[in-house]
Coordinates of C-alpha atoms in Angstrom, one line a residue:
M1290 CA -42.7 -112.5 22.3
S1291 CA -44.5 -109.9 21.1
I1292 CA -45.4 -111.9 17.8
F1293 CA -47.2 -114.2 20.3
G1294 CA -48.6 -111.1 22.3
F1295 CA -50.0 -109.8 18.9
V1296 CA -51.6 -113.1 18.0
L1297 CA -53.2 -112.9 21.6
L1298 CA -54.8 -109.2 20.4
F1299 CA -56.1 -111.0 16.9
V1300 CA -57.5 -114.3 18.8
L1301 CA -58.8 -113.0 21.9
P1302 CA -61.2 -110.1 21.8
S1303 CA -61.5 -109.7 25.1
F1304 CA -60.5 -107.2 27.8
P1305 CA -58.2 -109.8 29.5
G1306 CA -56.9 -111.4 26.4
F1307 CA -55.9 -107.2 25.1
V1308 CA -54.1 -107.2 28.8
M1309 CA -52.3 -110.2 28.2
G1310 CA -51.3 -109.6 24.7
A1311 CA -50.3 -105.7 25.3
G1312 CA -48.0 -107.0 27.9
L1313 CA -46.3 -109.6 26.0
I1314 CA -45.8 -107.0 23.0
E1315 CA -44.2 -104.4 25.7
F1316 CA -41.9 -107.1 27.2
G1317 CA -41.1 -108.1 23.7
F1318 CA -40.4 -104.5 22.8
G1319 CA -38.0 -104.5 25.9
V1320 CA -36.5 -107.6 25.4
E1321 CA -35.6 -106.4 21.6
Q1322 CA -34.5 -103.1 22.4
S1323 CA -31.9 -104.2 24.6
A1324 CA -30.6 -107.0 22.9
T1325 CA -30.1 -104.7 19.8
S1326 CA -27.9 -102.3 22.3
T1327 CA -26.1 -105.5 23.3
W1328 CA -25.9 -106.9 19.9
M1329 CA -24.2 -103.4 18.9
C1330 CA -21.8 -103.6 21.5
D1331 CA -20.3 -106.7 20.9
C1332 CA -20.2 -106.9 17.0
I1333 CA -19.4 -103.3 15.9
E1334 CA -16.3 -101.9 16.8
S1335 CA -16.0 -98.8 19.2
E1336 CA -14.7 -96.1 16.5
T1337 CA -18.3 -96.9 14.1
R1338 CA -20.6 -97.7 17.0
S1339 CA -22.2 -94.3 17.5
A1340 CA -22.9 -94.0 14.0
Y1341 CA -24.6 -97.5 13.7
S1342 CA -26.3 -95.9 16.4
S1343 CA -27.7 -93.3 14.9
I1344 CA -28.5 -95.0 11.7
F1345 CA -30.5 -97.5 13.8
S1346 CA -32.4 -94.7 15.8
T1347 CA -33.3 -93.0 12.4
I1348 CA -34.6 -95.7 10.6
Q1349 CA -36.6 -97.5 13.5
S1350 CA -37.8 -93.3 13.9
V1351 CA -39.0 -93.3 10.3
A1352 CA -40.1 -96.9 9.7
G1353 CA -42.1 -96.4 13.1
F1354 CA -43.7 -92.9 11.7
I1355 CA -44.6 -95.2 8.0
I1356 CA -45.6 -97.7 9.8
M1357 CA -48.1 -96.1 12.0
N1358 CA -49.9 -93.9 9.7
L1359 CA -50.4 -97.6 7.4
L1360 CA -51.5 -99.1 10.1
G1361 CA -54.4 -96.8 11.0
V1362 CA -55.2 -96.7 7.1
L1363 CA -55.2 -100.6 7.6
T1364 CA -57.7 -100.0 10.8
E1365 CA -60.0 -97.6 9.2
W1366 CA -60.5 -100.0 5.9
N1367 CA -60.2 -103.5 7.7
G1368 CA -60.8 -103.1 11.2
V1369 CA -58.3 -103.7 14.2
N1370 CA -57.9 -107.5 13.7
A1371 CA -56.2 -106.7 10.1
A1372 CA -53.9 -104.7 12.1
W1373 CA -52.7 -107.1 14.7
C1374 CA -51.7 -109.5 11.7
V1375 CA -50.0 -106.9 9.7
A1376 CA -48.1 -105.8 13.0
A1377 CA -47.7 -110.1 13.8
V1378 CA -46.2 -110.1 10.6
A1379 CA -43.3 -107.2 10.8
M1380 CA -42.3 -108.4 14.0
G1381 CA -41.6 -112.0 11.8
V1382 CA -39.6 -110.0 9.5
D1383 CA -38.1 -108.0 12.0
I1384 CA -36.9 -111.6 14.1
V1385 CA -35.5 -112.7 10.2
I1386 CA -33.4 -109.4 9.7
L1387 CA -31.8 -109.5 12.9
V1388 CA -31.2 -113.4 12.5
I1389 CA -29.6 -112.4 9.1
F1390 CA -27.3 -109.5 10.7
S1391 CA -26.3 -111.6 13.6
R1392 CA -25.1 -114.4 11.6
K1393 CA -23.6 -111.8 8.9
Y1394 CA -21.7 -109.8 11.3
R1395 CA -21.3 -113.1 13.9
N1396 CA -17.5 -114.0 12.8
R1397 CA -16.2 -110.4 13.0
V1398 CA -16.3 -110.7 16.6

């Protein structure tokens, strides 16, 4: 959903397009965050869950800081549409990584 929201922001440079795109992005992030928490509870043993949760939180914070700065530089150089494209690609990569982890750890439950 978030990817579709980023695509809408890129394709529809109007206020209604922005509202629809931003809404889809936020809704997609909410679904992703709850799905990650559910996946962690289902697939990671309780003895190590807090360590994994801490690691995921740290990775998200550091990656978010770096990506926000890189998107700021990209926006300054090429405009806002380039940042929306990069964000959509990054969400696609995120989904691929989650699918790989899901397939790898599915048999451990």
